[in-house]
XYZ file of C-alpha atoms in Angstrom:
755
model
C -0.127 -0.127 0.144
C 1.552 3.438 -0.985
C 1.623 6.214 1.138
C 2.589 8.730 -0.998
C 0.180 11.490 -1.186
C -2.566 11.652 -3.929
C -0.971 15.112 -4.733
C 1.610 13.586 -6.300
C -0.205 12.045 -9.037
C -2.851 15.380 -10.164
C -1.786 18.146 -12.646
C -1.316 21.175 -11.548
C -4.037 24.378 -12.202
C -4.503 27.864 -11.765
C -7.574 29.631 -10.848
C -7.558 33.683 -11.670
C -9.695 35.700 -9.532
C -12.097 38.215 -11.104
C -10.324 41.234 -9.568
C -7.207 39.963 -11.582
C -9.344 40.021 -14.468
C -10.812 43.108 -13.925
C -6.953 44.549 -13.110
C -5.906 42.760 -16.263
C -8.339 44.726 -18.483
C -7.614 48.339 -17.119
C -4.240 48.159 -17.857
C -4.892 47.149 -21.463
C -7.187 50.018 -21.713
C -4.282 52.319 -20.976
C -2.489 52.322 -24.480
C -6.324 53.004 -26.425
C -6.428 56.411 -25.212
C -2.723 57.342 -26.099
C -3.596 55.822 -29.635
C -6.607 58.046 -30.124
C -4.461 61.006 -28.843
C -1.989 60.455 -31.597
C -5.055 59.691 -34.245
C -6.312 62.866 -33.300
C -3.029 65.662 -33.681
C -1.865 63.616 -36.678
C 1.373 66.290 -37.280
C 1.979 66.432 -33.731
C 5.296 65.475 -32.697
C 6.042 62.448 -30.382
C 6.565 64.244 -27.682
C 3.687 66.317 -27.870
C 1.552 63.220 -28.280
C 2.244 61.955 -24.642
C 0.722 64.849 -23.021
C -1.722 65.209 -25.085
C -3.320 62.187 -24.153
C -3.032 63.435 -20.728
C -5.061 66.647 -21.885
C -7.979 64.474 -23.726
C -8.645 62.569 -20.632
C -8.524 65.764 -18.681
C -10.581 67.949 -21.238
C -13.357 65.033 -21.637
C -13.659 64.589 -17.917
C -13.675 68.570 -16.931
C -15.863 69.677 -19.530
C -18.792 67.642 -18.220
C -19.804 69.119 -14.823
C -22.364 68.499 -12.665
C -25.761 69.347 -13.114
C -26.248 69.755 -8.961
C -23.800 72.970 -10.296
C -26.907 74.958 -12.435
C -24.455 74.304 -15.144
C -25.391 72.590 -18.602
C -24.077 68.745 -18.986
C -21.859 68.692 -22.407
C -22.764 65.853 -24.502
C -20.006 62.978 -25.142
C -19.443 64.505 -28.769
C -19.475 68.130 -27.563
C -17.269 66.973 -24.660
C -14.786 65.830 -27.564
C -14.657 68.688 -29.784
C -14.002 70.921 -26.633
C -11.148 68.332 -25.893
C -9.524 68.262 -29.481
C -10.097 72.348 -29.805
C -7.967 72.641 -26.414
C -5.489 70.519 -27.997
C -4.903 71.874 -31.086
C -4.238 75.232 -29.537
C -2.156 73.869 -27.185
C 0.061 72.374 -30.380
C -0.196 75.775 -32.468
C 1.466 77.564 -28.908
C 4.225 74.930 -29.157
C 4.580 75.567 -32.774
C 4.661 79.264 -32.338
C 7.270 79.351 -29.503
C 9.971 76.975 -32.344
C 9.774 80.039 -34.606
C 12.780 81.843 -35.362
C 16.154 80.978 -34.704
C 17.436 78.718 -31.860
C 21.002 78.474 -30.221
C 22.427 75.076 -30.822
C 22.358 73.178 -27.232
C 20.627 75.803 -25.850
C 17.849 73.442 -24.604
C 20.169 70.452 -23.717
C 20.757 69.455 -20.269
C 22.516 66.666 -18.092
C 25.126 64.276 -20.141
C 24.069 65.846 -23.611
C 24.786 69.668 -22.571
C 28.198 68.168 -21.069
C 29.204 66.611 -23.873
C 28.276 69.161 -26.610
C 30.544 71.762 -23.908
C 33.278 69.108 -24.128
C 33.245 69.266 -27.628
C 33.379 73.352 -28.013
C 36.162 73.338 -25.782
C 38.284 70.927 -27.438
C 37.987 72.962 -30.260
C 38.391 76.162 -28.843
C 41.583 74.480 -27.069
C 40.229 74.866 -23.638
C 40.169 71.765 -21.095
C 37.484 69.304 -21.470
C 34.178 69.056 -19.058
C 35.782 65.961 -17.011
C 32.191 64.810 -16.327
C 31.524 64.525 -20.141
C 34.503 61.481 -20.464
C 33.552 59.736 -17.290
C 32.022 56.199 -17.255
C 28.990 55.845 -15.049
C 29.469 54.086 -11.637
C 28.019 50.317 -12.550
C 24.928 49.503 -10.633
C 25.450 47.432 -7.543
C 22.909 44.466 -6.650
C 21.527 46.073 -3.097
C 19.363 44.896 -0.821
C 15.850 44.897 -1.307
C 15.044 48.552 -0.910
C 12.073 49.569 1.303
C 9.083 48.738 -0.133
C 6.436 51.495 -1.497
C 3.204 51.964 -0.469
C 1.613 49.152 -2.769
C 4.386 46.048 -2.978
C 4.976 44.573 -6.551
C 3.174 41.859 -6.820
C 3.195 39.475 -10.403
C -0.003 39.101 -11.691
C -0.850 35.213 -11.559
C -1.415 34.206 -15.246
C -4.806 32.857 -16.787
C -5.169 29.303 -17.180
C -4.954 28.745 -20.910
C -7.440 26.114 -22.032
C -6.136 23.799 -24.904
C -7.666 24.943 -28.097
C -11.312 22.791 -29.166
C -9.496 22.017 -32.620
C -6.487 20.527 -30.906
C -8.381 18.845 -28.934
C -10.424 16.936 -31.038
C -7.637 16.376 -33.507
C -6.168 14.687 -30.381
C -9.081 12.868 -29.579
C -9.581 11.294 -32.906
C -5.830 9.687 -32.612
C -6.685 8.278 -29.401
C -10.190 6.980 -30.812
C -7.917 5.153 -33.061
C -5.573 3.947 -30.762
C -8.862 2.607 -28.126
C -7.458 5.226 -25.543
C -10.149 7.332 -23.577
C -11.377 10.613 -24.848
C -11.166 12.241 -21.686
C -7.144 11.934 -21.810
C -7.527 14.124 -24.803
C -7.039 17.361 -22.687
C -4.622 16.190 -20.798
C -2.334 15.083 -23.692
C -2.816 18.738 -25.590
C -1.210 20.708 -22.073
C 0.976 17.739 -21.725
C 2.931 17.438 -25.320
C 1.966 20.841 -26.662
C 1.389 22.191 -30.392
C 0.816 19.460 -32.717
C 0.073 17.083 -30.308
C -1.662 14.741 -32.245
C 1.062 14.700 -35.003
C 3.464 14.003 -32.027
C 1.359 10.891 -30.611
C 1.019 9.448 -34.413
C 4.741 9.454 -34.690
C 5.719 8.248 -31.112
C 2.655 6.301 -29.692
C 4.473 5.905 -26.613
C 4.382 10.129 -25.664
C 0.973 8.862 -24.146
C 2.917 7.815 -21.098
C 3.664 11.784 -20.678
C 0.144 12.156 -19.328
C -0.148 11.671 -15.714
C -2.266 8.669 -14.703
C -0.811 6.281 -17.757
C 0.804 3.401 -17.593
C 3.452 1.617 -19.858
C 0.990 -1.257 -20.014
C -1.460 1.262 -21.316
C 0.926 2.845 -23.369
C 1.860 -0.369 -24.888
C -2.039 -1.194 -25.818
C -2.162 1.962 -27.727
C 1.103 1.288 -29.550
C -0.122 -1.623 -30.892
C -3.609 -0.556 -31.902
C -1.761 2.288 -33.890
C 1.228 0.664 -35.425
C 0.272 -2.975 -35.422
C 2.695 -5.190 -36.361
C 5.528 -2.092 -36.333
C 5.427 -2.295 -32.764
C 7.649 -3.862 -30.385
C 9.326 -4.332 -27.391
C 12.626 -3.189 -28.761
C 11.104 -0.063 -30.132
C 13.517 2.611 -29.351
C 10.723 5.102 -29.009
C 9.379 2.944 -26.341
C 12.305 2.458 -24.874
C 13.262 6.649 -23.716
C 9.805 6.837 -23.128
C 10.023 4.019 -20.223
C 13.030 5.662 -19.133
C 11.425 9.206 -18.868
C 8.474 7.678 -17.129
C 10.683 5.953 -14.810
C 12.605 9.384 -13.865
C 8.673 11.172 -13.515
C 8.246 8.058 -10.966
C 11.196 8.218 -9.535
C 10.374 11.953 -8.907
C 6.997 11.156 -7.066
C 8.843 9.318 -4.839
C 11.149 11.986 -3.706
C 14.604 10.877 -5.857
C 16.091 14.212 -8.123
C 17.682 11.870 -9.607
C 18.699 7.797 -10.269
C 21.743 6.142 -10.146
C 22.223 4.108 -13.560
C 22.571 0.549 -11.890
C 19.006 1.438 -10.730
C 17.173 2.568 -13.470
C 18.680 -0.199 -15.903
C 17.258 -2.937 -13.649
C 13.866 -1.021 -13.499
C 13.940 -0.511 -17.458
C 14.613 -4.008 -17.191
C 11.293 -5.200 -14.899
C 9.654 -3.466 -17.658
C 10.614 -5.317 -21.070
C 13.000 -2.946 -22.206
C 15.609 -5.584 -23.875
C 18.466 -2.652 -24.421
C 17.951 -0.623 -20.955
C 21.574 0.985 -21.961
C 20.532 1.806 -25.369
C 17.190 3.403 -24.094
C 19.083 5.717 -21.313
C 21.583 6.602 -24.306
C 18.336 7.586 -26.784
C 16.998 9.772 -23.933
C 20.307 11.703 -23.023
C 20.655 12.196 -26.547
C 17.306 13.414 -27.756
C 17.264 15.652 -24.368
C 14.994 14.250 -22.575
C 17.347 13.339 -19.604
C 20.594 14.373 -18.078
C 23.722 12.247 -17.100
C 25.540 13.800 -14.229
C 29.174 12.453 -12.467
C 29.240 12.863 -8.634
C 32.359 12.269 -6.786
C 31.036 9.293 -4.176
C 30.962 10.302 -0.586
C 33.779 9.374 1.859
C 35.866 7.949 -0.836
C 39.569 8.109 -1.107
C 41.620 8.512 -3.922
C 43.807 5.511 -4.681
C 47.299 6.301 -6.141
C 48.325 3.918 -9.092
C 51.722 3.042 -9.161
C 54.261 0.824 -10.881
C 55.833 -2.131 -9.792
C 59.047 -0.198 -10.052
C 58.065 2.821 -7.506
C 56.431 0.114 -5.204
C 59.742 -1.507 -4.439
C 60.863 1.854 -3.498
C 58.753 3.140 -1.145
C 61.196 4.652 1.016
C 62.830 6.610 -1.549
C 61.832 10.411 -1.450
C 61.040 12.402 -4.278
C 61.148 9.274 -6.435
C 58.989 9.634 -9.711
C 58.227 6.242 -10.460
C 54.098 6.803 -9.977
C 52.309 6.509 -13.133
C 49.824 9.393 -11.614
C 46.437 9.460 -9.222
C 43.679 8.158 -10.633
C 40.264 10.153 -10.528
C 38.121 10.006 -7.404
C 35.742 7.206 -7.634
C 32.092 8.339 -8.913
C 28.717 7.507 -9.422
C 26.564 8.205 -12.640
C 23.171 9.521 -12.076
C 20.516 9.934 -14.557
C 18.174 13.039 -14.121
C 15.411 14.954 -15.721
C 16.625 18.228 -16.719
C 13.609 20.394 -14.321
C 14.520 18.506 -10.915
C 18.346 18.988 -12.086
C 18.338 22.283 -12.595
C 16.279 22.849 -9.385
C 18.825 21.245 -7.664
C 21.856 23.273 -8.815
C 19.920 26.625 -8.455
C 19.300 26.029 -5.161
C 23.147 25.100 -4.529
C 24.124 28.417 -5.871
C 21.764 30.006 -4.394
C 22.545 28.986 -0.762
C 26.233 29.702 -1.201
C 25.167 32.744 -2.473
C 23.230 33.596 0.673
C 26.064 32.134 3.244
C 28.735 34.328 1.838
C 26.856 37.746 0.948
C 25.556 38.497 4.746
C 26.617 42.557 5.187
C 29.768 42.669 7.554
C 29.942 44.428 10.536
C 29.325 48.075 9.983
C 27.479 47.713 7.341
C 23.480 48.666 6.960
C 21.077 46.869 9.376
C 21.423 46.148 13.497
C 24.967 46.373 14.614
C 26.052 43.639 17.129
C 25.194 45.034 20.237
C 21.625 45.474 19.540
C 21.741 41.764 18.575
C 23.096 40.988 21.816
C 20.527 43.013 23.478
C 17.625 41.448 21.748
C 18.981 37.787 22.801
C 19.311 38.826 25.778
C 15.519 39.402 26.322
C 15.130 35.850 24.938
C 16.458 32.428 26.991
C 17.579 28.931 25.968
C 17.145 27.997 22.691
C 15.303 31.215 21.366
C 18.615 33.099 22.442
C 21.102 31.107 20.835
C 19.029 31.099 17.263
C 18.851 34.739 17.908
C 22.626 35.001 18.437
C 23.235 32.604 14.909
C 20.916 34.721 12.896
C 22.845 37.677 13.625
C 26.213 36.898 12.712
C 25.100 34.299 9.837
C 23.113 34.290 6.148
C 21.899 30.585 6.486
C 20.981 29.231 9.969
C 19.048 25.718 10.553
C 16.727 24.827 13.497
C 15.318 22.185 14.897
C 12.550 21.219 17.309
C 8.861 20.114 17.614
C 5.469 21.925 18.273
C 6.338 23.516 21.178
C 9.599 24.623 19.632
C 8.121 26.879 17.215
C 8.030 29.443 19.927
C 11.633 30.156 19.325
C 11.600 31.083 15.467
C 8.600 33.331 16.280
C 10.486 34.671 18.914
C 13.210 35.287 16.530
C 10.626 37.040 14.095
C 9.724 39.662 16.947
C 13.329 40.589 17.741
C 13.983 41.195 14.125
C 10.860 43.076 13.493
C 11.612 45.324 16.650
C 15.597 46.213 15.362
C 13.810 47.218 12.220
C 14.124 44.594 9.487
C 12.096 43.367 7.045
C 11.053 40.430 8.454
C 8.832 37.524 7.221
C 7.352 33.890 8.552
C 6.591 31.269 6.282
C 4.467 28.072 7.313
C 3.626 25.386 5.149
C -0.163 25.452 5.824
C -2.766 28.010 6.466
C -3.465 26.491 9.987
C 0.106 26.639 10.712
C 0.360 30.668 9.532
C -2.581 31.149 11.806
C -0.487 29.813 14.522
C 2.458 31.500 13.390
C 0.880 34.630 13.780
C -0.888 34.163 17.273
C 2.733 33.683 18.257
C 4.193 36.647 16.904
C 1.396 39.095 16.881
C 2.546 40.185 13.442
C -0.595 39.135 11.252
C 1.215 40.415 7.932
C 4.720 38.528 8.615
C 3.460 35.533 8.784
C 2.438 33.820 5.124
C 2.328 30.275 3.645
C 4.978 29.319 1.259
C 2.754 29.210 -1.633
C 1.403 32.445 -0.483
C 4.819 33.852 -0.647
C 6.137 32.567 -3.766
C 2.972 33.557 -5.925
C 2.996 36.862 -4.462
C -0.412 37.078 -2.838
C 0.816 37.258 0.184
C 3.808 39.226 2.318
C 6.175 42.021 1.544
C 6.083 42.116 -2.458
C 8.817 42.449 -4.939
C 11.203 45.100 -6.019
C 11.963 45.737 -9.179
C 14.651 42.929 -9.802
C 12.068 40.389 -8.798
C 13.572 39.897 -5.311
C 11.523 39.791 -2.026
C 11.722 42.808 0.069
C 13.268 41.152 3.014
C 15.953 41.083 5.733
C 15.172 38.209 7.443
C 12.992 35.037 6.015
C 12.062 32.280 8.244
C 10.415 29.332 6.921
C 8.803 26.844 9.467
C 7.810 23.044 8.193
C 11.161 23.071 6.357
C 11.117 19.320 5.958
C 8.347 19.846 4.033
C 10.219 22.003 1.192
C 10.779 20.119 -2.340
C 13.881 21.331 -4.463
C 11.940 23.203 -6.919
C 10.394 25.264 -4.048
C 13.298 25.721 -2.147
C 14.908 26.861 -5.165
C 12.577 29.609 -6.005
C 12.749 31.081 -2.097
C 16.336 30.962 -1.994
C 16.523 32.697 -5.701
C 14.132 35.420 -4.595
C 16.158 36.889 -1.500
C 18.323 39.612 -1.967
C 21.706 40.204 -1.292
C 22.459 40.441 2.331
C 19.534 38.528 3.472
C 18.858 36.320 6.481
C 17.702 32.470 5.722
C 16.472 30.212 8.915
C 14.906 27.247 8.242
C 13.156 25.308 11.162
C 11.485 22.157 11.884
C 10.348 18.628 13.164
C 13.083 16.642 11.935
C 11.184 13.690 12.837
C 8.460 14.291 10.419
C 8.330 12.991 6.703
C 9.843 14.738 3.851
C 8.147 16.637 1.276
C 5.846 15.149 -1.054
C 8.056 16.382 -4.179
C 11.475 15.330 -5.010
C 14.134 16.431 -2.790
C 14.934 16.541 1.175
C 16.779 20.048 1.489
C 16.141 20.173 5.253
C 17.352 16.953 5.905
C 20.429 17.677 3.597
C 21.536 20.500 4.698
C 21.394 19.243 8.321
C 24.249 16.271 7.174
C 26.307 18.859 4.966
C 27.260 20.660 7.923
C 27.620 23.896 6.293
C 25.811 26.725 8.478
C 25.145 26.619 12.339
C 22.479 24.508 13.647
C 20.550 25.164 16.610
C 18.694 22.192 18.254
C 15.430 22.946 20.720
C 16.098 21.805 24.087
C 11.879 22.392 24.486
C 10.269 19.089 24.575
C 6.499 18.866 23.388
C 4.665 18.636 26.673
C 2.159 15.794 28.286
C 1.474 12.691 27.474
C 1.498 12.992 23.522
C 4.673 14.762 23.874
C 6.373 12.036 25.913
C 4.791 9.457 23.346
C 6.340 10.947 20.579
C 9.838 12.188 21.866
C 10.364 8.448 22.304
C 8.898 7.317 18.552
C 11.548 10.041 17.635
C 14.139 8.068 18.836
C 13.139 4.546 17.832
C 10.973 3.171 20.942
C 7.208 3.184 21.230
C 6.639 3.015 24.715
C 3.314 3.316 27.330
C 2.756 6.625 28.766
C 0.606 7.592 31.665
C -2.606 9.244 30.389
C -4.919 9.964 33.341
C -6.926 12.772 30.897
C -7.102 9.785 28.076
C -5.235 12.103 26.283
C -3.878 8.638 24.401
C -5.647 5.922 23.812
C -5.512 2.176 22.096
C -8.083 0.987 20.079
C -7.223 -2.933 19.349
C -9.250 -4.264 16.416
C -9.526 -7.931 14.450
C -9.912 -6.498 11.031
C -10.675 -3.870 8.430
C -14.755 -4.038 9.137
C -14.381 -3.290 12.607
C -11.464 -1.021 12.502
C -14.222 1.291 10.127
C -16.943 0.582 12.493
C -14.778 1.776 15.765
C -13.455 5.006 14.174
C -17.163 6.263 13.129
C -17.881 5.573 16.755
C -15.020 7.590 18.132
C -15.317 10.518 15.641
C -19.234 10.699 16.022
C -19.407 9.587 19.568
C -16.915 8.461 21.903
C -14.404 11.764 21.513
C -17.024 14.698 21.854
C -18.550 12.941 24.933
C -15.235 11.493 26.677
C -12.949 14.669 25.239
C -15.293 17.164 24.521
C -13.794 17.594 21.114
C -16.862 17.687 18.256
C -16.736 15.736 15.269
C -15.618 18.754 12.750
C -12.790 19.120 15.122
C -11.404 15.514 14.816
C -9.357 14.319 12.202
C -8.731 10.473 11.264
C -5.485 9.724 9.730
C -4.485 6.444 7.716
C -1.457 5.172 5.963
C -3.575 5.122 2.118
C -6.038 5.938 0.376
C -6.842 2.340 -0.994
C -7.431 -0.545 0.864
C -10.131 -1.998 3.173
C -9.799 0.532 5.586
C -7.881 3.596 3.148
C -9.503 6.832 2.637
C -12.231 6.016 0.422
C -13.593 3.623 2.471
C -13.346 5.492 6.051
C -14.943 8.263 4.139
C -17.494 6.864 2.793
C -18.591 5.588 6.162
C -17.891 8.988 7.973
C -19.783 10.969 5.355
C -23.086 7.981 5.991
C -22.924 8.657 9.175
C -21.781 12.956 9.791
C -23.341 14.314 6.644
C -25.300 11.637 4.457
C -26.831 12.989 0.929
C -26.657 11.305 -2.910
C -23.451 12.997 -3.825
C -24.957 14.439 -6.701
C -22.071 16.375 -8.048
C -19.166 13.769 -8.533
C -20.154 12.150 -5.162
C -20.254 15.571 -2.988
C -23.164 17.173 -1.147
C -22.971 20.548 0.579
C -21.428 20.592 3.679
C -19.196 17.544 2.963
C -15.244 17.897 4.517
C -13.019 17.819 1.200
C -9.165 18.430 0.320
C -8.501 20.254 -2.425
C -5.211 19.518 -4.160
C -4.367 21.932 -7.242
C -1.031 20.795 -7.289
C 1.180 18.074 -6.245
C 1.886 18.929 -2.208
C -0.089 21.662 -1.970
C -3.281 20.444 -0.006
C -5.711 22.986 1.231
C -9.044 21.785 3.423
C -12.316 23.273 3.402
C -15.976 22.246 2.679
C -18.499 22.171 -0.520
C -20.396 25.369 -0.382
C -22.919 24.458 -3.619
C -22.399 23.015 -6.953
C -23.687 24.093 -10.436
C -22.960 24.558 -13.904
C -19.556 25.998 -13.215
C -18.519 23.567 -11.032
C -17.976 22.955 -7.204
C -17.937 25.980 -5.037
C -15.882 25.327 -1.929
C -14.852 27.503 0.855
C -11.154 26.526 1.926
C -9.169 28.423 4.757
C -12.097 30.749 4.631
C -11.587 31.649 0.710
C -14.142 30.854 -1.709
C -12.769 28.196 -4.768
C -14.234 27.325 -7.716
C -13.159 23.641 -9.057
C -14.472 23.248 -12.872
C -16.858 19.837 -13.103
C -13.793 18.515 -15.592
C -11.508 18.808 -12.555
C -13.508 17.524 -9.686
C -12.042 14.185 -9.968
C -8.487 14.695 -10.073
C -8.325 17.657 -7.336
C -11.267 17.402 -4.858
C -11.292 14.432 -2.188
C -13.412 13.568 1.008
C -11.119 15.145 4.324
C -13.026 13.462 7.061
C -9.923 11.195 6.504
C -6.442 11.970 5.148
C -3.033 10.593 4.764
C -0.154 11.636 6.825
C 1.546 13.029 3.734
C -2.020 14.867 3.494
C -2.008 16.094 7.470
C 1.810 17.255 7.440
C 1.867 21.112 8.662
C -1.473 20.330 10.310
C -2.947 20.378 13.429
C -6.385 19.446 15.092
C -7.734 18.738 18.879
C -8.095 15.573 18.170
C -6.494 12.817 15.977
C -8.032 9.184 15.376
C -5.057 7.090 13.742
C -6.296 4.121 11.842
C -3.614 1.402 11.177
C -5.366 -1.312 8.996
C -3.491 -5.349 8.908
C -2.931 -4.745 5.540
C -0.932 -1.615 6.173
C 1.784 -3.287 8.494
C 4.551 -3.474 5.732
C 3.791 0.458 4.581
C 4.518 2.029 8.147
C 7.886 3.636 8.980
C 8.732 5.498 11.512
C 8.572 8.692 10.233
C 5.094 8.128 9.239
C 3.687 7.231 12.733
C 5.645 9.822 14.072
C 3.732 12.555 11.820
C 0.397 11.094 12.070
C 0.684 10.923 16.414
C 1.763 14.552 16.065
C -1.229 15.514 14.496
C -3.300 15.920 17.884
C -3.513 18.662 20.267
C -5.430 17.505 23.115
C -6.201 13.829 22.126
C -5.227 11.035 20.107
C -6.855 7.526 19.592
C -4.975 4.643 17.692
C -7.206 2.049 15.946
C -4.656 -0.483 15.687
C -4.694 -3.899 14.075
C -1.047 -4.159 12.868
C -0.150 -5.480 16.165
C 3.626 -5.999 16.962
C 4.428 -4.552 13.062
C 3.676 -0.851 14.670
C 6.872 -1.067 17.656
C 9.120 -3.055 14.654
C 8.392 -0.228 12.381
C 9.321 2.746 14.694
C 12.770 0.881 15.834
C 13.597 -0.886 12.640
C 12.395 1.333 9.411
C 13.502 4.826 9.830
C 13.404 6.510 6.473
C 12.925 5.503 2.726
C 16.146 6.612 0.762
C 16.141 9.364 -1.589
C 18.896 9.938 -4.198
C 19.835 13.893 -4.197
C 22.364 15.661 -5.320
C 22.287 18.745 -2.900
C 25.244 17.876 -0.650
C 27.426 17.327 -3.351
C 26.493 20.484 -5.436
C 26.825 22.354 -2.204
C 30.086 21.419 -1.347
C 32.760 22.888 -3.235
C 30.824 26.764 -3.395
C 30.942 26.043 0.662
C 33.929 24.891 2.347
C 32.679 24.015 5.629
C 29.956 21.543 3.945
C 31.144 17.987 4.074
C 29.919 15.980 1.227
């Protein structure tokens, strides 16, 4: 059973707001006024027309007086005539002022005037003006300037719908191959212009569409190509190579070792795996990397004579040193470039901190701020004062320490922003700091919808960025954040190292911790109570019994999946509200996967029947249903169904209205009484019910258990059917390995980094 989030298999969709559409229309309307002015003037010069545009607007508005003033209101035509009359008078005045001789250079100023004076000085034998030949000072990149009253926010582009003709052409090709017509629009989006021709020339290109598997693409190719189709087709080998790399990215890898990729190709009946890899590289579908093996020593190859004279210094019998052993990796360009950009950006952040005496607070001011804090919070403030990049580790209670840093830095006059993974985390962060405007989500900061905005160069107007839930950063999001920081800005990454890694590829926080390239502050603030004691033990690989006099932790053993579902519904609807005082709408169910006898689908169906029964007229949803909206992989927002109409499903997610088009409902919306641990990461509820059915035993790991068990604030119920598999998973399965390159890339740029 997979524990990967459903978001990892779903495509991204953006929703443009009505306000943004109106803003775009307004901005597009401005050039029309200027064009009208040009047509009206006819013979006016370029400089005059620029001012004429304003005159037309002013005259048109100023000539229409209110009836309340007792004056006649001009018609639109009269206003236009009056405006043109005033425009012509202004032009005639400018023409009259130009009549008569004009002294050369009389109206020049600035550099042009200096150059003219220098020429005349040379002609007369005088010393030229020095400033005329002085090179301008090169522009230096500085920290982001103080933001204007209205921050610069990038306009979200409209989602381009595939052209109807292109979709119909692809649908015709799909029909020939026996593929469903529903794949037409996603295929056009994935393959771009000429998708029908590309698909006919290479049927295995269908594998680029999310959700299509190799056996399905093989059947489609056989239907199109007939006897010309075979497993040794080089097109098939290339397509499956790319598909395997995409699947590896969904599992968290940014690249794959060649032996692992070769073995996977062999399992997919590719007769020449090496040839398939070389074909993908030749077509530019993948990239190859050679990274030095971590911890490997450089062997020395010497001749026999040199070996016999080991004791003789300066002997030149060695044939030379062999190159350091390397591992050969294959990766997709998208993730490879993101990881390299992230390494470059982190090196810049580490090395570009302003020196003592530069802009910003002095060391004494930082020390005074640290003196007002205590323990790990004071250590974090001191580390941030002297370093561009700082890592901070700790549980839920330790989030108060980066919050203290945000408060202290803001009091010192720095421009500060703190980003959490979810809207729930943002609310908790805002409450801890008291700085509502400084608290954002990572997605909101990157999109420009939240935060300080950007300067003209695209850099965030920040002096300090604190990112909580840092283990949830994948390489692409992390690269975008780091690239957006101005020179001299500080970056603090904070998170709980025990939780699951990001849904997207990479393990950014863990790689930086292992690289030891910057200060690392480990919090000494434990999570309180029985829940804190339980999860602290899980973090070090021990599942122990804890005293829970207030029923903070309850274990519910079950025999099979039907009993697990029955007891879960009973806990959510009856037991927890009655015994703990937490209503059903504030209790969250967490289970390892979507499928299976007690996965999210089965549990959500049972919980809906009990808590919000209805016919599910719109794709299985009714008003009042708890739902998870997944617009892009790794981005899950929780909400409720408001209504459904011809446009689609109307949701309220984190207090904001969201419209999901009816054709996207199946891919983007799930019921959310029950979630996976990946979907629940970064969120907290008063009460949590974790369901561990017997068929989930092999999928459990220590990070999964830790993440699920730490989602509850007051109460945790564990519906347990895996018996001894649970303590074994906590003790023996710490992590699922991911292949990444960040440490290797960072090592040569930051000398202190250890590969």
